Amino acid sequence: MNSTEPVIDANLAVALDALLAEQSVTRAAARLHTSPAAMSRTLARLRRILQDPLLVRAGQTMVPTPRAQALRDEAATVVRRLGALLTPAGDVDAATLRSTFTLQAADLVGAALATGLLQLARDEAPGVSLRFRAEELEAGPALREGRIDLEVGSIEHVDPETQVEELVTLRMMAAVRPGHPLTEQPLTPARFAAAEHAVVSRRGRFTGPVDTALAEHDLNRRVAVVLPGHLAALALAARSDIVALVPAPPDGAGPSPFTGEATLLGLQLLDIPLPLPPLTIGMAWHPRHTADGAHRWLRDAVRRTLLCRARP
């Protein structure tokens, strides 16, 4: 660095503002909670840097030089801007947000989220737009690279730095059309296995936790079709004797957005007579967004959409 270049010192700007505003070393020292001797040394340093006396004695008071008068408003502006720059971000005013958020979620999770999030955006943040992407990206790198803002669903295989928050724990239920043979008698593992099933798998797999639980009873189910999304499985169940699975809230809980599509299709939900593992729905984001006000609004909106309607 060239030795003639001035050294940028924010403390000097603050001291200059106080001295020019107070036109007194003593009062400037009191304003900045320092001693008059320290403020006198700072004034001497400012005089050397600016090559101007800045404040000169006039009887019992000190008066600013023309250079000091020219600098007073600019010094005050610089200090205000420094204060704004170094002040922690407060709560964001959602009404002023102008953002497009990209969320990655399975089709059923996206359907559960979309209505509630859109309503919250209309009410609180009309400048916010939402873009949902299918589970086509590996979430860790996509979050890190900024291709998605938030992943919502069953969070697995995350990178070490990824922030994860669990939101709600669900159970799987069988979704069938009204009048389906499974509704006519008590549902047993054998009757459940004997029905035709739709399996949802992005990777085209025919088996899952249901098959593991059936194997404990020496039973195998008849998988008629493997589909990449839950919505297609529910639509098929509404038009045939196919059995689809749908995540639902725990027994005794209130209505859930995850069962909304099944309700719209007129499907009947049946308890599965097997000890199936619960499904935990959470959200994941990159830590660079943790303190961002806009992203905090998004995460809170997701919480309100899923938690308030999926818990008792």
Short mmCIF file of C-alpha atoms in Angstrom, two decimals:
data_model
loop_
_atom_site.label_atom_id
_atom_site.label_comp_id
_atom_site.label_asym_id
_atom_site.label_seq_id
_atom_site.Cartn_x
_atom_site.Cartn_y
_atom_site.Cartn_z
CA MET A 1 0.00 0.00 0.00
CA ASN A 2 1.25 3.52 -0.79
CA SER A 3 2.30 5.22 2.46
CA THR A 4 0.58 8.46 1.39
CA GLU A 5 -2.83 6.78 1.18
CA PRO A 6 -5.10 7.64 4.13
CA VAL A 7 -5.95 4.86 6.56
CA ILE A 8 -9.71 4.31 6.76
CA ASP A 9 -10.72 4.36 10.43
CA ALA A 10 -14.44 4.37 11.22
CA ASN A 11 -13.69 5.54 14.77
CA LEU A 12 -12.13 8.72 13.38
CA ALA A 13 -15.28 9.43 11.38
CA VAL A 14 -17.39 9.03 14.52
CA ALA A 15 -15.05 11.29 16.51
CA LEU A 16 -15.04 13.93 13.76
CA ASP A 17 -18.85 13.94 13.71
CA ALA A 18 -18.99 14.38 17.50
CA LEU A 19 -16.39 17.16 17.53
CA LEU A 20 -18.02 19.11 14.72
CA ALA A 21 -21.50 18.68 16.21
CA GLU A 22 -20.50 19.63 19.76
CA GLN A 23 -17.71 22.13 18.92
CA SER A 24 -16.19 21.12 22.25
CA VAL A 25 -13.62 18.50 23.16
CA THR A 26 -15.24 17.95 26.56
CA ARG A 27 -18.78 17.55 25.23
CA ALA A 28 -17.59 15.34 22.35
CA ALA A 29 -15.76 13.13 24.87
CA ALA A 30 -18.91 12.81 26.98
CA ARG A 31 -20.98 11.96 23.89
CA LEU A 32 -18.62 9.12 22.97
CA HIS A 33 -18.06 7.99 26.59
CA THR A 34 -14.32 8.65 26.53
CA SER A 35 -11.99 11.04 28.35
CA PRO A 36 -11.25 14.64 27.29
CA ALA A 37 -7.57 13.73 27.05
CA ALA A 38 -8.29 10.86 24.61
CA MET A 39 -10.56 13.14 22.58
CA SER A 40 -7.83 15.81 22.47
CA ARG A 41 -5.42 13.22 21.04
CA THR A 42 -8.02 12.21 18.47
CA LEU A 43 -8.53 15.86 17.46
CA ALA A 44 -4.78 16.24 17.03
CA ARG A 45 -4.74 13.16 14.79
CA LEU A 46 -7.63 14.48 12.71
CA ARG A 47 -5.82 17.79 12.30
CA ARG A 48 -2.75 15.99 10.97
CA ILE A 49 -4.74 13.82 8.57
CA LEU A 50 -6.94 16.64 7.24
CA GLN A 51 -4.19 19.27 7.45
CA ASP A 52 -6.63 21.71 9.01
CA PRO A 53 -7.11 22.88 12.64
CA LEU A 54 -10.85 22.09 12.38
CA LEU A 55 -11.71 23.77 15.75
CA VAL A 56 -9.94 26.90 16.97
CA ARG A 57 -10.18 28.80 20.23
CA ALA A 58 -12.42 31.91 20.24
CA GLY A 59 -12.50 33.23 23.79
CA GLN A 60 -14.03 30.60 26.05
CA THR A 61 -15.38 28.54 23.15
CA MET A 62 -14.14 26.77 20.04
CA VAL A 63 -15.37 27.59 16.55
CA PRO A 64 -15.14 25.50 13.36
CA THR A 65 -12.90 26.43 10.48
CA PRO A 66 -14.41 26.75 6.98
CA ARG A 67 -13.13 23.24 6.22
CA ALA A 68 -14.83 21.90 9.33
CA GLN A 69 -18.10 23.61 8.39
CA ALA A 70 -17.91 22.02 4.94
CA LEU A 71 -17.30 18.57 6.46
CA ARG A 72 -19.97 18.66 9.18
CA ASP A 73 -22.98 17.42 7.19
CA GLU A 74 -20.90 14.84 5.31
CA ALA A 75 -19.43 13.48 8.57
CA ALA A 76 -22.91 13.15 10.06
CA THR A 77 -24.13 11.29 6.96
CA VAL A 78 -21.16 8.90 7.04
CA VAL A 79 -21.79 8.05 10.70
CA ARG A 80 -25.49 7.40 10.07
CA ARG A 81 -24.60 5.08 7.21
CA LEU A 82 -22.03 3.28 9.34
CA GLY A 83 -24.67 2.79 12.01
CA ALA A 84 -27.09 1.30 9.50
CA LEU A 85 -24.35 -0.89 8.03
CA LEU A 86 -23.31 -2.33 11.39
CA THR A 87 -26.76 -2.72 12.92
CA PRO A 88 -28.04 -6.32 13.11
CA ALA A 89 -30.90 -7.04 10.74
CA GLY A 90 -34.27 -6.87 12.43
CA ASP A 91 -37.48 -8.58 11.47
CA VAL A 92 -38.23 -8.16 7.79
CA ASP A 93 -41.34 -6.30 6.70
CA ALA A 94 -43.01 -9.05 4.70
CA ALA A 95 -45.13 -6.53 2.82
CA THR A 96 -41.99 -5.09 1.23
CA LEU A 97 -40.53 -8.42 0.07
CA ARG A 98 -39.94 -8.83 -3.64
CA SER A 99 -38.65 -12.39 -3.89
CA THR A 100 -39.11 -15.64 -5.76
CA PHE A 101 -38.52 -18.68 -3.56
CA THR A 102 -37.71 -22.09 -5.04
CA LEU A 103 -38.80 -25.08 -2.97
CA GLN A 104 -38.07 -28.72 -3.71
CA ALA A 105 -40.72 -31.19 -2.59
CA ALA A 106 -42.50 -34.37 -3.61
CA ASP A 107 -45.78 -33.78 -5.42
CA LEU A 108 -47.99 -34.52 -2.40
CA VAL A 109 -45.88 -32.29 -0.12
CA GLY A 110 -46.00 -29.54 -2.73
CA ALA A 111 -49.77 -29.87 -2.95
CA ALA A 112 -50.03 -29.74 0.85
CA LEU A 113 -47.89 -26.59 0.96
CA ALA A 114 -48.99 -24.62 -2.07
CA THR A 115 -52.46 -23.51 -0.98
CA GLY A 116 -51.43 -22.39 2.49
CA LEU A 117 -48.25 -20.69 1.36
CA LEU A 118 -50.02 -18.83 -1.43
CA GLN A 119 -52.65 -17.59 1.00
CA LEU A 120 -50.00 -16.38 3.46
CA ALA A 121 -48.14 -14.66 0.62
CA ARG A 122 -51.33 -12.90 -0.52
CA ASP A 123 -52.10 -11.76 3.01
CA GLU A 124 -48.60 -10.83 4.19
CA ALA A 125 -46.11 -10.72 1.31
CA PRO A 126 -47.86 -9.99 -2.00
CA GLY A 127 -44.49 -9.46 -3.69
CA VAL A 128 -43.46 -13.08 -3.09
CA SER A 129 -43.70 -15.73 -5.81
CA LEU A 130 -43.22 -19.47 -5.29
CA ARG A 131 -41.58 -22.01 -7.58
CA PHE A 132 -41.90 -25.71 -6.73
CA ARG A 133 -39.47 -28.23 -8.15
CA ALA A 134 -39.87 -31.99 -8.08
CA GLU A 135 -37.33 -34.08 -6.20
CA GLU A 136 -35.01 -34.07 -9.18
CA LEU A 137 -31.94 -32.48 -7.62
CA GLU A 138 -29.61 -33.79 -4.94
CA ALA A 139 -30.65 -31.41 -2.20
CA GLY A 140 -27.26 -30.78 -0.55
CA PRO A 141 -25.44 -29.42 -3.61
CA ALA A 142 -28.60 -27.70 -4.86
CA LEU A 143 -28.99 -25.86 -1.54
CA ARG A 144 -25.29 -25.01 -1.43
CA GLU A 145 -25.29 -23.70 -4.99
CA GLY A 146 -28.49 -21.70 -4.54
CA ARG A 147 -30.55 -23.63 -7.09
CA ILE A 148 -33.20 -24.21 -4.43
CA ASP A 149 -33.95 -22.16 -1.31
CA LEU A 150 -35.67 -24.81 0.76
CA GLU A 151 -36.22 -28.57 0.65
CA VAL A 152 -39.40 -29.82 2.32
CA GLY A 153 -40.17 -33.49 2.84
CA SER A 154 -38.43 -36.54 4.22
CA ILE A 155 -34.91 -35.14 4.66
CA GLU A 156 -32.17 -37.69 4.04
CA HIS A 157 -28.47 -37.73 3.14
CA VAL A 158 -27.84 -34.07 3.94
CA ASP A 159 -24.44 -32.38 3.83
CA PRO A 160 -22.85 -31.64 7.23
CA GLU A 161 -23.48 -27.90 6.99
CA THR A 162 -27.15 -28.23 5.98
CA GLN A 163 -29.62 -26.89 8.53
CA VAL A 164 -32.55 -29.25 9.15
CA GLU A 165 -35.71 -28.68 11.16
CA GLU A 166 -38.23 -31.47 11.76
CA LEU A 167 -41.79 -30.24 11.40
CA VAL A 168 -44.34 -33.03 11.77
CA THR A 169 -44.48 -36.79 12.18
CA LEU A 170 -47.09 -38.64 10.13
CA ARG A 171 -48.37 -42.19 9.75
CA MET A 172 -49.23 -44.00 6.54
CA MET A 173 -52.85 -44.90 5.80
CA ALA A 174 -54.51 -46.77 2.94
CA ALA A 175 -56.56 -44.67 0.52
CA VAL A 176 -59.36 -46.46 -1.36
CA ARG A 177 -62.46 -45.48 -3.31
CA PRO A 178 -65.85 -45.52 -1.53
CA GLY A 179 -67.29 -49.03 -1.63
CA HIS A 180 -63.92 -50.67 -2.08
CA PRO A 181 -63.94 -54.35 -0.95
CA LEU A 182 -61.48 -53.51 1.84
CA THR A 183 -64.16 -51.29 3.44
CA GLU A 184 -66.69 -54.10 3.76
CA GLN A 185 -65.01 -56.11 6.55
CA PRO A 186 -62.41 -55.48 9.24
CA LEU A 187 -59.04 -54.96 7.61
CA THR A 188 -56.47 -57.65 8.36
CA PRO A 189 -52.88 -57.96 7.11
CA ALA A 190 -53.96 -60.82 4.82
CA ARG A 191 -56.84 -58.88 3.27
CA PHE A 192 -54.62 -55.81 2.89
CA ALA A 193 -51.90 -57.87 1.16
CA ALA A 194 -54.39 -59.51 -1.20
CA ALA A 195 -55.55 -56.20 -2.68
CA GLU A 196 -53.91 -54.57 -5.70
CA HIS A 197 -51.48 -51.86 -4.70
CA ALA A 198 -49.84 -48.82 -6.23
CA VAL A 199 -46.30 -48.13 -5.04
CA VAL A 200 -44.84 -44.64 -5.27
CA SER A 201 -41.13 -44.59 -6.02
CA ARG A 202 -39.04 -42.09 -7.96
CA ARG A 203 -36.51 -44.86 -8.55
CA GLY A 204 -39.06 -47.40 -9.77
CA ARG A 205 -38.78 -49.72 -6.76
CA PHE A 206 -41.55 -52.24 -6.11
CA THR A 207 -40.94 -52.67 -2.38
CA GLY A 208 -40.83 -50.52 0.72
CA PRO A 209 -41.58 -50.52 4.47
CA VAL A 210 -45.03 -52.04 3.89
CA ASP A 211 -43.45 -55.14 2.33
CA THR A 212 -41.02 -55.48 5.21
CA ALA A 213 -43.92 -55.39 7.68
CA LEU A 214 -45.94 -57.91 5.62
CA ALA A 215 -42.97 -60.27 5.49
CA GLU A 216 -43.18 -60.55 9.28
CA HIS A 217 -46.58 -62.19 8.67
CA ASP A 218 -45.24 -64.32 5.79
CA LEU A 219 -47.31 -62.22 3.39
CA ASN A 220 -46.55 -60.57 0.07
CA ARG A 221 -48.70 -57.90 -1.52
CA ARG A 222 -49.69 -57.64 -5.15
CA VAL A 223 -48.07 -54.49 -6.61
CA ALA A 224 -49.96 -53.72 -9.79
CA VAL A 225 -48.20 -50.48 -10.68
CA VAL A 226 -45.24 -48.33 -9.64
CA LEU A 227 -45.73 -44.58 -10.08
CA PRO A 228 -43.34 -41.65 -9.59
CA GLY A 229 -45.77 -39.52 -7.55
CA HIS A 230 -48.47 -39.79 -4.92
CA LEU A 231 -50.99 -37.67 -6.78
CA ALA A 232 -51.08 -40.10 -9.70
CA ALA A 233 -51.51 -43.00 -7.27
CA LEU A 234 -54.41 -41.26 -5.52
CA ALA A 235 -56.09 -40.45 -8.84
CA LEU A 236 -55.79 -44.10 -9.85
CA ALA A 237 -57.20 -45.27 -6.51
CA ALA A 238 -60.22 -43.01 -7.02
CA ARG A 239 -61.02 -44.73 -10.33
CA SER A 240 -60.25 -48.36 -9.55
CA ASP A 241 -59.74 -50.93 -6.81
CA ILE A 242 -56.08 -49.97 -6.49
CA VAL A 243 -54.90 -49.21 -2.95
CA ALA A 244 -52.71 -46.14 -2.54
CA LEU A 245 -50.88 -44.94 0.55
CA VAL A 246 -51.16 -41.44 1.95
CA PRO A 247 -49.38 -39.76 4.90
CA ALA A 248 -51.84 -38.70 7.58
CA PRO A 249 -51.63 -37.13 11.03
CA PRO A 250 -51.48 -39.31 14.15
CA ASP A 251 -54.72 -40.86 15.36
CA GLY A 252 -56.88 -38.24 17.04
CA ALA A 253 -55.14 -35.28 15.42
CA GLY A 254 -56.94 -32.59 13.48
CA PRO A 255 -57.19 -32.22 9.70
CA SER A 256 -53.95 -32.33 7.75
CA PRO A 257 -52.95 -30.67 4.47
CA PHE A 258 -51.33 -33.98 3.48
CA THR A 259 -54.73 -35.66 3.20
CA GLY A 260 -56.34 -32.77 1.33
CA GLU A 261 -55.94 -34.32 -2.14
CA ALA A 262 -57.36 -37.65 -0.98
CA THR A 263 -60.36 -35.82 0.48
CA LEU A 264 -60.92 -33.89 -2.75
CA LEU A 265 -60.92 -37.17 -4.67
CA GLY A 266 -63.49 -38.64 -2.28
CA LEU A 267 -61.15 -41.37 -1.06
CA GLN A 268 -61.68 -43.21 2.18
CA LEU A 269 -58.69 -43.55 4.52
CA LEU A 270 -58.19 -46.85 6.34
CA ASP A 271 -55.87 -47.75 9.19
CA ILE A 272 -53.21 -50.19 8.01
CA PRO A 273 -53.05 -53.19 10.40
CA LEU A 274 -49.24 -53.25 10.38
CA PRO A 275 -46.55 -51.64 12.54
CA LEU A 276 -45.17 -49.21 9.96
CA PRO A 277 -42.41 -46.71 10.73
CA PRO A 278 -43.55 -43.09 11.07
CA LEU A 279 -42.77 -40.55 8.37
CA THR A 280 -41.08 -37.35 9.51
CA ILE A 281 -41.52 -34.27 7.35
CA GLY A 282 -38.93 -31.53 7.77
CA MET A 283 -37.28 -28.68 5.93
CA ALA A 284 -33.63 -28.14 5.03
CA TRP A 285 -31.74 -25.03 3.98
CA HIS A 286 -28.17 -23.78 3.59
CA PRO A 287 -26.84 -21.93 6.66
CA ARG A 288 -26.12 -18.77 4.66
CA HIS A 289 -29.89 -18.18 4.71
CA THR A 290 -30.38 -18.74 8.45
CA ALA A 291 -30.27 -15.05 9.43
CA ASP A 292 -31.81 -13.69 6.22
CA GLY A 293 -35.11 -11.97 6.97
CA ALA A 294 -36.83 -13.03 3.76
CA HIS A 295 -35.83 -16.66 4.22
CA ARG A 296 -36.96 -16.54 7.85
CA TRP A 297 -40.40 -15.45 6.64
CA LEU A 298 -40.46 -18.38 4.20
CA ARG A 299 -39.52 -20.92 6.88
CA ASP A 300 -42.09 -19.51 9.29
CA ALA A 301 -44.75 -19.65 6.56
CA VAL A 302 -43.94 -23.33 5.93
CA ARG A 303 -44.19 -24.03 9.67
CA ARG A 304 -47.56 -22.34 9.94
CA THR A 305 -48.89 -24.11 6.86
CA LEU A 306 -47.89 -27.60 7.99
CA LEU A 307 -47.88 -27.47 11.80
CA CYS A 308 -51.06 -25.57 12.53
CA ARG A 309 -53.13 -27.87 10.38
CA ALA A 310 -51.31 -31.15 11.03
CA ARG A 311 -51.21 -31.21 14.82
CA PRO A 312 -54.00 -31.74 17.31
#
